[in-house]
Tab-separated table of C-alpha atoms and ligand atoms in Angstrom:
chain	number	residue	atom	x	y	z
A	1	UNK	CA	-0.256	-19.514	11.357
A	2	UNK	CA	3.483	-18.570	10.448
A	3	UNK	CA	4.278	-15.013	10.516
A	4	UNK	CA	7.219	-13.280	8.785
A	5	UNK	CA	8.022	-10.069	11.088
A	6	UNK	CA	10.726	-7.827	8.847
A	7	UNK	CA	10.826	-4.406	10.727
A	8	UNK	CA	13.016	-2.842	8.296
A	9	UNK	CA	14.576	0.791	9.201
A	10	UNK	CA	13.365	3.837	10.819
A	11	UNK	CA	10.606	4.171	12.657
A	12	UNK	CA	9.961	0.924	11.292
A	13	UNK	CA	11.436	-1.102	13.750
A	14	UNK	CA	8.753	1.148	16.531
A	15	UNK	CA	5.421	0.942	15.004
A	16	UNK	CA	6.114	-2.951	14.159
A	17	UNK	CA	6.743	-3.683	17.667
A	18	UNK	CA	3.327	-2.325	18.485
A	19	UNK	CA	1.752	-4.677	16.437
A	20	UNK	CA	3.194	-7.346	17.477
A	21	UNK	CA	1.695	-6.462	21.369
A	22	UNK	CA	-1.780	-6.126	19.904
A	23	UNK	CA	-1.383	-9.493	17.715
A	24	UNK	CA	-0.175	-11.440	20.993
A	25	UNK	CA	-3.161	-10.962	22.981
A	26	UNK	CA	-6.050	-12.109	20.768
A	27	UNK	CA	-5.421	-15.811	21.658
A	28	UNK	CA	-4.699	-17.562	18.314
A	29	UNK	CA	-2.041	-19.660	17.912
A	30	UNK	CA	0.358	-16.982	15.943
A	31	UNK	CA	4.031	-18.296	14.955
A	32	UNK	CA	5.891	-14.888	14.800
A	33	UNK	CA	9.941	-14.929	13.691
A	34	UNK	CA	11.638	-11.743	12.857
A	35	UNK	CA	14.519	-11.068	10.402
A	36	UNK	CA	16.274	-8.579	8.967
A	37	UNK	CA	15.406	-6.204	5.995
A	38	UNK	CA	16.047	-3.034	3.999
A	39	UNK	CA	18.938	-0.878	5.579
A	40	UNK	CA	19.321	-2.740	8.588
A	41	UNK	CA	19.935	-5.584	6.328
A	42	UNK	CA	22.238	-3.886	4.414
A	43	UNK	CA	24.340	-3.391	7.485
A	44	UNK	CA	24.505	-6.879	8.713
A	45	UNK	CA	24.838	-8.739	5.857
A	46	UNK	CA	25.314	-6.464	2.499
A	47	UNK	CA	22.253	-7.152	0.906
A	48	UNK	CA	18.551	-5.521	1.345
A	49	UNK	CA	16.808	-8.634	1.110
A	50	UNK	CA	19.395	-11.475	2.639
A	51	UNK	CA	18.393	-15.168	1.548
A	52	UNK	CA	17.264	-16.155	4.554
A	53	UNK	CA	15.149	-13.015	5.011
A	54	UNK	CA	13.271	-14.356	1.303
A	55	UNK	CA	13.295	-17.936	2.685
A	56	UNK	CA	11.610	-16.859	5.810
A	57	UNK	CA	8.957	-14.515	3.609
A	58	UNK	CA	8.482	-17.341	1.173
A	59	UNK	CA	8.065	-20.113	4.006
A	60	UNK	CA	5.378	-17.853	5.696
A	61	UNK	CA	1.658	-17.425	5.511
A	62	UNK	CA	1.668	-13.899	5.540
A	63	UNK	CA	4.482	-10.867	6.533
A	64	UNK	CA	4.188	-8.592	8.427
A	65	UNK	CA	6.534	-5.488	7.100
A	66	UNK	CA	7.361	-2.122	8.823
A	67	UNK	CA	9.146	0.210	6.457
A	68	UNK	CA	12.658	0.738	4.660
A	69	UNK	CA	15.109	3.292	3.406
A	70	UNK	CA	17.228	5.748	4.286
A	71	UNK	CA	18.235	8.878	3.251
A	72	UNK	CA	22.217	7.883	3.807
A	73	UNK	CA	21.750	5.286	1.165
A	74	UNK	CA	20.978	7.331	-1.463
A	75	UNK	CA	24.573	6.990	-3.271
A	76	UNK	CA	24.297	3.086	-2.893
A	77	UNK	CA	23.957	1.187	-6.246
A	78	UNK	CA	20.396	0.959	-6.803
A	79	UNK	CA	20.492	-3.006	-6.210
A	80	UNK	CA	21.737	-2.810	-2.958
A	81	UNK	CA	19.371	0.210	-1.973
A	82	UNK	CA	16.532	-1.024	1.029
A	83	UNK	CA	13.469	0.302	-0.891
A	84	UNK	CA	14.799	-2.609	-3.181
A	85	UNK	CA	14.084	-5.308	-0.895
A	86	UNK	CA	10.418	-4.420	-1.166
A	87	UNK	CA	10.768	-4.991	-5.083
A	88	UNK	CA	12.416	-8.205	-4.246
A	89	UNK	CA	9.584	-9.695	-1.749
A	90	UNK	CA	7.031	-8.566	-4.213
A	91	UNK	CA	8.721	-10.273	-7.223
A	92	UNK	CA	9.656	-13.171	-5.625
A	93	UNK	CA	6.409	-14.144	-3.989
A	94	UNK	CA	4.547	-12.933	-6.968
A	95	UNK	CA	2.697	-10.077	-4.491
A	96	UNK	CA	0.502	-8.593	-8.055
A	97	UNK	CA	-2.456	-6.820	-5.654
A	98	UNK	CA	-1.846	-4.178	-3.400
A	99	UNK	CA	-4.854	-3.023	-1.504
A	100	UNK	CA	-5.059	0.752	0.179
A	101	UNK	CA	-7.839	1.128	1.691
A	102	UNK	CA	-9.085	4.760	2.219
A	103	UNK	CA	-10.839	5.280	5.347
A	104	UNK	CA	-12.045	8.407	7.087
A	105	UNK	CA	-12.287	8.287	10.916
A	106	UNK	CA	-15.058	9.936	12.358
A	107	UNK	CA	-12.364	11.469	15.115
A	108	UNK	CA	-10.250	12.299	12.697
A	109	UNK	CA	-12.375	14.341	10.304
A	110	UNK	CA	-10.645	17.610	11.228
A	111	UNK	CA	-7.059	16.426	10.634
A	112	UNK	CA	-7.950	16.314	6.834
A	113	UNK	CA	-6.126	19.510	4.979
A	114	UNK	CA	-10.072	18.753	2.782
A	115	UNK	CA	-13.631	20.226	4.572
A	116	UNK	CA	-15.090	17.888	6.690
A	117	UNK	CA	-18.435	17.070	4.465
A	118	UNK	CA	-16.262	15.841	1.846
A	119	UNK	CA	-14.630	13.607	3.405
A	120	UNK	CA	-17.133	12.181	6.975
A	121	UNK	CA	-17.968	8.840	5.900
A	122	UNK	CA	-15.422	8.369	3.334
A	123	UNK	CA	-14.799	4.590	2.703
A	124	UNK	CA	-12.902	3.812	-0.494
A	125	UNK	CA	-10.321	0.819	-1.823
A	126	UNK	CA	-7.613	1.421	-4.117
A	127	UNK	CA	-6.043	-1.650	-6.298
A	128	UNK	CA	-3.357	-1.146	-7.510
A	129	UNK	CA	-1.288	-3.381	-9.807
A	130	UNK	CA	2.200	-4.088	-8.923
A	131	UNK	CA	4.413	-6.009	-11.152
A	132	UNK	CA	3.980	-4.712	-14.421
A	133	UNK	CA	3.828	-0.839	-16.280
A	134	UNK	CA	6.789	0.887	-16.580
A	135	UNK	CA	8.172	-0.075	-13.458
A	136	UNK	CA	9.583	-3.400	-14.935
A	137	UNK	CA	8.995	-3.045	-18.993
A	138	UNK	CA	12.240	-3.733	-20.987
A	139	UNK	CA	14.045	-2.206	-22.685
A	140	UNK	CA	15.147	0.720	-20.149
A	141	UNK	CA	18.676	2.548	-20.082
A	142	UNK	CA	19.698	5.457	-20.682
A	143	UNK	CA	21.929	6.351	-23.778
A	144	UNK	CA	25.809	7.990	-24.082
A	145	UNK	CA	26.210	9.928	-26.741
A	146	UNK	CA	28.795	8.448	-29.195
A	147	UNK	CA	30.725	11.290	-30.852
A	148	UNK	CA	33.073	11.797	-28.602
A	149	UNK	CA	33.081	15.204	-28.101
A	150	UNK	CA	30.203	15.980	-25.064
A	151	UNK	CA	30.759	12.472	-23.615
A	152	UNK	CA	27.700	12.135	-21.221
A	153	UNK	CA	23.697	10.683	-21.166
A	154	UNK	CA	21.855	12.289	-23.966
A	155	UNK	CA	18.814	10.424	-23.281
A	156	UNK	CA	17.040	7.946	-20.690
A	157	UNK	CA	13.636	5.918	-21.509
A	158	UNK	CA	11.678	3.560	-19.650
A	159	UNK	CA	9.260	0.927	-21.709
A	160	UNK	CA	5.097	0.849	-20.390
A	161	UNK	CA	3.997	-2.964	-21.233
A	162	UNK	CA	1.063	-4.893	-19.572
A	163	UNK	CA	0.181	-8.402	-21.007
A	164	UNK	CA	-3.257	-9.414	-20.942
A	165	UNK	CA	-2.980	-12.011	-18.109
A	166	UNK	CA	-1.816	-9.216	-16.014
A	167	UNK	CA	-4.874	-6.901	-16.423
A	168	UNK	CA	-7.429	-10.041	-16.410
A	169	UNK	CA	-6.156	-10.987	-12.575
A	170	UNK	CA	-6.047	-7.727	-11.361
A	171	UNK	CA	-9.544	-6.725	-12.761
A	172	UNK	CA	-10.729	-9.877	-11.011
A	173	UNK	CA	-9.757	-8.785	-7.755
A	174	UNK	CA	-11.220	-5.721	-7.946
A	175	UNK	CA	-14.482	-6.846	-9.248
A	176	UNK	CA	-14.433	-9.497	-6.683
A	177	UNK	CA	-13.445	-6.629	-3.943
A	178	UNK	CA	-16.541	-4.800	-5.536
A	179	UNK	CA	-18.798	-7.552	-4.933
A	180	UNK	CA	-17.410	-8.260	-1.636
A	181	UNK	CA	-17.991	-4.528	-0.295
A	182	UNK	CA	-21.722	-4.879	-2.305
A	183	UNK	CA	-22.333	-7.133	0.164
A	184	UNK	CA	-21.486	-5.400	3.000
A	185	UNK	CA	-23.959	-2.451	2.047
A	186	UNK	CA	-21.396	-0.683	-0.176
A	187	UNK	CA	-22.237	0.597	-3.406
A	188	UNK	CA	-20.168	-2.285	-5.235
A	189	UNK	CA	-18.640	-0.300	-8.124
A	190	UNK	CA	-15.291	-0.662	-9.578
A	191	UNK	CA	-13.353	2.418	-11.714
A	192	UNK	CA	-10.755	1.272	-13.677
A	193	UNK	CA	-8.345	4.625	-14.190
A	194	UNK	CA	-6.719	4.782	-17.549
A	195	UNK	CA	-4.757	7.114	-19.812
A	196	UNK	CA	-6.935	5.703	-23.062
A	197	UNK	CA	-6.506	8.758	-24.895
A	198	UNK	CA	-2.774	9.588	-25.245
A	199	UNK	CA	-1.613	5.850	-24.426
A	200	UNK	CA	-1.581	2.607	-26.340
A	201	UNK	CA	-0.988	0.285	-23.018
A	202	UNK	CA	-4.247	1.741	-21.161
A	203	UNK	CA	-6.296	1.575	-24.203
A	204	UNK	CA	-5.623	-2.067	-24.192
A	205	UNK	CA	-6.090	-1.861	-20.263
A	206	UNK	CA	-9.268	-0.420	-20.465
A	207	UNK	CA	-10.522	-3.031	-23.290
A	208	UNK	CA	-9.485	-5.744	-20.965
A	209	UNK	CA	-11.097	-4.521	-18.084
A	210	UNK	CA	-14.091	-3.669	-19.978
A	211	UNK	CA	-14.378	-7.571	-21.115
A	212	UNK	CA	-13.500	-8.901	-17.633
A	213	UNK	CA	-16.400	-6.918	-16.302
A	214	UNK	CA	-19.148	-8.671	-18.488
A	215	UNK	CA	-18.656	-11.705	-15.668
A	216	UNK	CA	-19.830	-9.598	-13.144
A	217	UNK	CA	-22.794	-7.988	-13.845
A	218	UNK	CA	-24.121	-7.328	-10.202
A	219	UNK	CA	-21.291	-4.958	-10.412
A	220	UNK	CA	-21.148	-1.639	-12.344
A	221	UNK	CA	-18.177	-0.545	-13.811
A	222	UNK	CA	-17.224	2.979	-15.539
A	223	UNK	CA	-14.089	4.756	-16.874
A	224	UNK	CA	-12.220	7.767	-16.288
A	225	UNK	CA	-8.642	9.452	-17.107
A	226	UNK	CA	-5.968	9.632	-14.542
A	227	UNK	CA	-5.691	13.007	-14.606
A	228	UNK	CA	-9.500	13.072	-13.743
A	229	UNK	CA	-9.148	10.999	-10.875
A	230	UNK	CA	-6.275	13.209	-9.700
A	231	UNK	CA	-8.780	15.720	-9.571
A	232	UNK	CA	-12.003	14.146	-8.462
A	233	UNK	CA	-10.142	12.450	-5.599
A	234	UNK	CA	-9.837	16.040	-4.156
A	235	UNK	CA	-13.076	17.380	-5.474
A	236	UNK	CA	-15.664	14.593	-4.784
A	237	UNK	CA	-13.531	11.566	-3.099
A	238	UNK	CA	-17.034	10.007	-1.814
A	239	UNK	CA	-18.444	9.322	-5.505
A	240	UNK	CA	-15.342	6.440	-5.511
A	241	UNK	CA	-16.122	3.232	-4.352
A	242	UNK	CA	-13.369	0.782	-5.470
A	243	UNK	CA	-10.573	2.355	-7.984
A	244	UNK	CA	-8.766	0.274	-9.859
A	245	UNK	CA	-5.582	0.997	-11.834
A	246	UNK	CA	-1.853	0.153	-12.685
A	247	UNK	CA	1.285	0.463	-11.305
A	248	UNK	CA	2.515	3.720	-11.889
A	249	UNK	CA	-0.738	5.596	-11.624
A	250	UNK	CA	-1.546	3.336	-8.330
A	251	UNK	CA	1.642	4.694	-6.897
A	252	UNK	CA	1.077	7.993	-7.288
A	253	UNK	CA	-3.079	8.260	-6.628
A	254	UNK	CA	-3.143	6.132	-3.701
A	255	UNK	CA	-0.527	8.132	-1.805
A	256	UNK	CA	-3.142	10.871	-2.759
A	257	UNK	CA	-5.707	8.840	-1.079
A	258	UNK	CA	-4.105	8.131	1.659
A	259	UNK	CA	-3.485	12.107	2.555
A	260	UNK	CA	-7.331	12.515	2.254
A	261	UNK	CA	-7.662	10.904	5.709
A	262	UNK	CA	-5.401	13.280	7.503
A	263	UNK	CA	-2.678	11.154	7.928
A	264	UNK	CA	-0.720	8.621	6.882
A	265	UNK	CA	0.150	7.432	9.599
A	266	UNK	CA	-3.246	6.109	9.775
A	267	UNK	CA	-3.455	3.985	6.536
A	268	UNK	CA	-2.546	0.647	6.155
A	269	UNK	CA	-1.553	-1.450	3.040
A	270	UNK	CA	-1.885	-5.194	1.369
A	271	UNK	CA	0.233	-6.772	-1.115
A	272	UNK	CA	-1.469	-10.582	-2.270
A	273	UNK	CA	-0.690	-12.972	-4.546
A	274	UNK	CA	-2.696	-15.783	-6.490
A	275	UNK	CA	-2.765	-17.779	-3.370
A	276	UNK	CA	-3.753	-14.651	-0.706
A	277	UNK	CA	-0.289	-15.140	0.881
A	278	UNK	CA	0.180	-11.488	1.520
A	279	UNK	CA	2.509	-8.712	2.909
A	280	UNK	CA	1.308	-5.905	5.391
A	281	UNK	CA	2.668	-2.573	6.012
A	282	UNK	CA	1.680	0.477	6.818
A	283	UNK	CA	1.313	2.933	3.128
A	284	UNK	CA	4.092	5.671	4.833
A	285	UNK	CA	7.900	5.134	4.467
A	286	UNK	CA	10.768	4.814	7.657
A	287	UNK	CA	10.244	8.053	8.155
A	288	UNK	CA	14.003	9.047	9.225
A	289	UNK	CA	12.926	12.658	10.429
A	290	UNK	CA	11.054	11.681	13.510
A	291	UNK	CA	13.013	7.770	13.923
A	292	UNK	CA	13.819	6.964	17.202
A	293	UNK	CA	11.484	10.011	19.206
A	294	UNK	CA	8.605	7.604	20.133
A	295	UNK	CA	5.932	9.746	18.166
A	296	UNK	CA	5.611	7.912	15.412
A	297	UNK	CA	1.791	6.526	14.783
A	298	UNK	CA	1.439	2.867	14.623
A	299	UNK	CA	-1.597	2.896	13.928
A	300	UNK	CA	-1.158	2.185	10.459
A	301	UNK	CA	0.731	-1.088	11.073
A	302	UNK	CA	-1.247	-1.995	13.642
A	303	UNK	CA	-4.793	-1.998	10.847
A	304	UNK	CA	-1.949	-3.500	8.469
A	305	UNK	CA	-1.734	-6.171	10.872
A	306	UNK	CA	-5.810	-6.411	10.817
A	307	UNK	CA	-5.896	-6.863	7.169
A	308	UNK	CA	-3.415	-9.402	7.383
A	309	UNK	CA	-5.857	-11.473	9.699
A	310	UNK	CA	-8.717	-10.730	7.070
A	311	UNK	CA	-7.059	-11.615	3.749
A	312	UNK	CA	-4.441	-14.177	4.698
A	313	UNK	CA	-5.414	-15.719	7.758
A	314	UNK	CA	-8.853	-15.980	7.293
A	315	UNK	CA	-9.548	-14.516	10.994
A	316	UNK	CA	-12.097	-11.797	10.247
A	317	UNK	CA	-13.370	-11.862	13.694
A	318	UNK	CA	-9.783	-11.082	15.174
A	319	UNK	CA	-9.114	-8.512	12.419
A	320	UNK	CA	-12.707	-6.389	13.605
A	321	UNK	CA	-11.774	-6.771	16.845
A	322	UNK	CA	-8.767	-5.017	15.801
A	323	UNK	CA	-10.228	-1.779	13.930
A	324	UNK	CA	-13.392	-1.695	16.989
A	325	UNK	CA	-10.533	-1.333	19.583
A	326	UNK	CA	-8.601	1.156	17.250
A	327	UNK	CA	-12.004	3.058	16.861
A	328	UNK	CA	-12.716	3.353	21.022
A	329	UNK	CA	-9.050	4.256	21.359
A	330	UNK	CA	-9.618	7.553	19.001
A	331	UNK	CA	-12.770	8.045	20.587
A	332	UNK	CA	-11.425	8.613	23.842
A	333	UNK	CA	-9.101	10.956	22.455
A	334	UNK	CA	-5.544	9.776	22.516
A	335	UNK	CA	-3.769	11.003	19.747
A	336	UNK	CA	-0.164	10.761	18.781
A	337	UNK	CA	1.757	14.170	17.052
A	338	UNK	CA	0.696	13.744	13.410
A	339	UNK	CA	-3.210	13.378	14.234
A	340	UNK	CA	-3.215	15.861	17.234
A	341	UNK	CA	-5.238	18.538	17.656
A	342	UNK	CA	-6.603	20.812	20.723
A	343	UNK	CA	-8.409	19.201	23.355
A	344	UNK	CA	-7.439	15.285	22.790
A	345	UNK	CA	-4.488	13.466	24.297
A	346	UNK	CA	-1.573	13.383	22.967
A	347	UNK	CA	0.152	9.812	23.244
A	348	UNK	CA	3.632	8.631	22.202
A	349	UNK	CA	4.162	5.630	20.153
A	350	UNK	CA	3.756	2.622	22.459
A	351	UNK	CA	1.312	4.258	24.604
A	352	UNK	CA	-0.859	4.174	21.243
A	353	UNK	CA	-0.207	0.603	21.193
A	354	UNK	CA	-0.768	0.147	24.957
A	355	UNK	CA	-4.349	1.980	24.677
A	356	UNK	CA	-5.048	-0.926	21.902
A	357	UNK	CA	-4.185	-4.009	23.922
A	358	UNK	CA	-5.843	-2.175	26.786
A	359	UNK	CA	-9.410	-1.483	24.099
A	360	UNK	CA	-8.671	-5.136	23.398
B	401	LIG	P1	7.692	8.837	4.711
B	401	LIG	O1	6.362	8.219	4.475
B	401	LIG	O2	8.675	8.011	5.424
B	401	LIG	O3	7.483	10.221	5.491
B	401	LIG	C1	6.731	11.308	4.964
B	401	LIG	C2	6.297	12.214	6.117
B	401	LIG	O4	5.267	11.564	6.865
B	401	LIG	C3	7.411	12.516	7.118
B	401	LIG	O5	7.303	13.835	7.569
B	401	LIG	C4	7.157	11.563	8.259
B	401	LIG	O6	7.606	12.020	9.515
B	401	LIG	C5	5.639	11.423	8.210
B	401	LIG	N1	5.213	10.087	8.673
B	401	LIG	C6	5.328	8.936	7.983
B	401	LIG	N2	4.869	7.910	8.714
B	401	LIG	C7	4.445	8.431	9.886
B	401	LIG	C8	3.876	7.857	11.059
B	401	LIG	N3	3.633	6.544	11.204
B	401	LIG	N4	3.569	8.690	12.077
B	401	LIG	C9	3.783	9.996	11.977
B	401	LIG	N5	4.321	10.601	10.909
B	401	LIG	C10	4.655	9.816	9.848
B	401	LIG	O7	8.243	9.261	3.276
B	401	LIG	P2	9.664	9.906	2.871
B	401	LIG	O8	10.139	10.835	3.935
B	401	LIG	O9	9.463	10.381	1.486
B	401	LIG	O10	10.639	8.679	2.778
B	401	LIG	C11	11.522	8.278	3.808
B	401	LIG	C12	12.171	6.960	3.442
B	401	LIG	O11	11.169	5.941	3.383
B	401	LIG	C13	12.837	6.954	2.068
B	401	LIG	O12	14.050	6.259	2.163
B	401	LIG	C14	11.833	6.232	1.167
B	401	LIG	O13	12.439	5.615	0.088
B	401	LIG	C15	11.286	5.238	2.133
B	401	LIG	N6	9.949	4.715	1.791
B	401	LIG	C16	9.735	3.416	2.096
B	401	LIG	C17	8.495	2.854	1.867
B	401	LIG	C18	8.294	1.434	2.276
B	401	LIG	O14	9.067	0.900	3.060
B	401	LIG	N7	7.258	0.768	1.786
B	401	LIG	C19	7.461	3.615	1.329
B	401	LIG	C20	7.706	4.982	1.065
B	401	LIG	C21	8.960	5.530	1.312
């Protein structure tokens, strides 16, 4: 099983190397080789995403991916910017499915900003769709005004386009993740989010996804505006099961997710193609504030790297051994900065992944 390790920048380069420990001791014959990506690739070679970086993703079964960016490469032309490498691996290898799971940890209930009874027990997927919406449609620019006289951008405008092959496969996978969690005593219920009512692209979204759905009847299906789900994700996160949505409205509600957990340092992330060769990474950025302290939390990379087992490596044993040795390691209290709180242990970085290996 070939790995592609790409650290990236930040505290990237930390929380990866913690999941490499824990991935080295469950026995199975793991192929791991590490390149260069993002800002650190920048440096070395003057490119976010080198060749052989893409020919190492592409060659591999799965990658494991830390995070990128920085904020001293803000003025860089937006090509040659890290968080561009990401776009690059994901267009490249055809990476259309990104998974966030929402999980609340029964240790970590109190680190939620939410009350505890909304979210104890809180177990919900988001899909989102990642190649298409207005994060690729053509025509985009941004126009100069012509008469000469206040030369300068007058105007800037981005096109929303999905194609009906687009919505079909990523319906599938969420009914399929629906049916999936069914079976695992989950309620098995996909909501597609839309913005039906104002926009012509998620009426057609919603039409799709309706007609996908008659193949699966064992799973129910229902409907509600983005602006809802901002809303209900706060109000009543529990009455989700699996959410389903595109790319722009993914981007933004499953960062939203994420926070209802307490942390993101906590949440991990999966990006799959057609064939369920996937990349893994934690759902937080490099995080340059606290880079190169030893606080960051890998514990995000480290269920990243679980999923990554699960969905392209087709070790589900391994990957629950994973998240039950995660689970004792809250339980006895070790907690790194962002999930502290009185009365539990605080733990740097690789001590976190230490107590793993150790649970392990
Ligand atoms: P961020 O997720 O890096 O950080 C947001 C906040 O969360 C910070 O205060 C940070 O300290 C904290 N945080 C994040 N991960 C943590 C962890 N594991 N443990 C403890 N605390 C953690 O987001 P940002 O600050 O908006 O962005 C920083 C850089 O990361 C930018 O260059 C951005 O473009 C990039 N970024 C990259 C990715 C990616 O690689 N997939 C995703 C998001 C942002």
């Amino acid at each position: 099983m070939k790995i592609a390790v790409l650290p990236g920048d930040g505290i990237g380069t930390e929380i990866v190397a913690e999941a490499v420990k824990v991935l080295n001791v469950l026995g199975l014959p793991l192929e791991m080789e590490t390149a260069l990506v993002g800002g650190a690739a920048y440096e070395a070679h003057g490119h976010p995403l080198p060749e052989s970086t893409l020919k190492l993703a592409k060659d591999a079964d799965a990658i494991l991916f830390g995070a990128v960016g920085d904020w001293k490469y803000d003025k860089l032309d937006r090509p040659l910017r890290p968080e561009q490498a990401i776009l690059g691996l994901r267009k490249n290898l055809g990476l259309f499915a990104n998974f966030r799971p929402a999980i609340c940890y029964e240790q970590l209930v109190g680190a939620s900003s939410l009350k505890p009874e909304l979210i104890s027990g809180l177990d919900i997927l988001i899909i989102r769709e990642l190649t298409g919406d207005i994060y690729f449609g053509q025509p985009r620019g941004r126009r100069i005004a012509s008469d000469g006289h206040f030369p300068g951008v007058e105007e800037a405008f981005d096109t929303m386009r999905y194609s009906k092959p687009e919505i079909e496969r990523i319906a599938h996978v969420a009914f399929q993740a629906a049916r999936k969690r069914k079976a695992m005593g989950k309620e098995g219920r996909v909501t597609s989010v839309d913005k039906a009512n104002v926009l012509e692209t998620f009426q057609f979204w919603k039409d799709v996804v309706t007609e996908v759905g008659q193949q699966y009847p064992d799973v129910a299906l229902d409907h509600m505006y983005v602006d809802n789900a901002a809303m209900q994700l706060v109000k009543e996160p529990k009455r989700f099961d699996v959410v389903v949505t595109g790319n722009m409205f993914g981007d933004i509600l499953s960062d939203e997710a994420s926070m209802l957990t307490g942390s993101i340092g906590m949440l991990p992330s999966a990006s799959l193609n057609a064939n369920n060769q996937g990349l893994y990474e934690p759902s937080h950025g490099s995080a340059p504030d606290i880079a190169g302290k030893g606080i960051a939390n890998p514990l995000a990379t480290i269920l990243s790297a679980a999923m990554m087992l699960r969905f392209s490596l087709n070790q589900e044993e391994a990957a629950q051994r994973i998240e039950a040795a995660v689970q004792k390691v809250l339980a006895q209290g070790l907690r790194t900065a962002d999930i502290y709180s009185e009365g539990t242990t605080r733990a740097s970085t690789c001590e976190m992944g230490d107590a793993v290996v150790k649970a392990l």
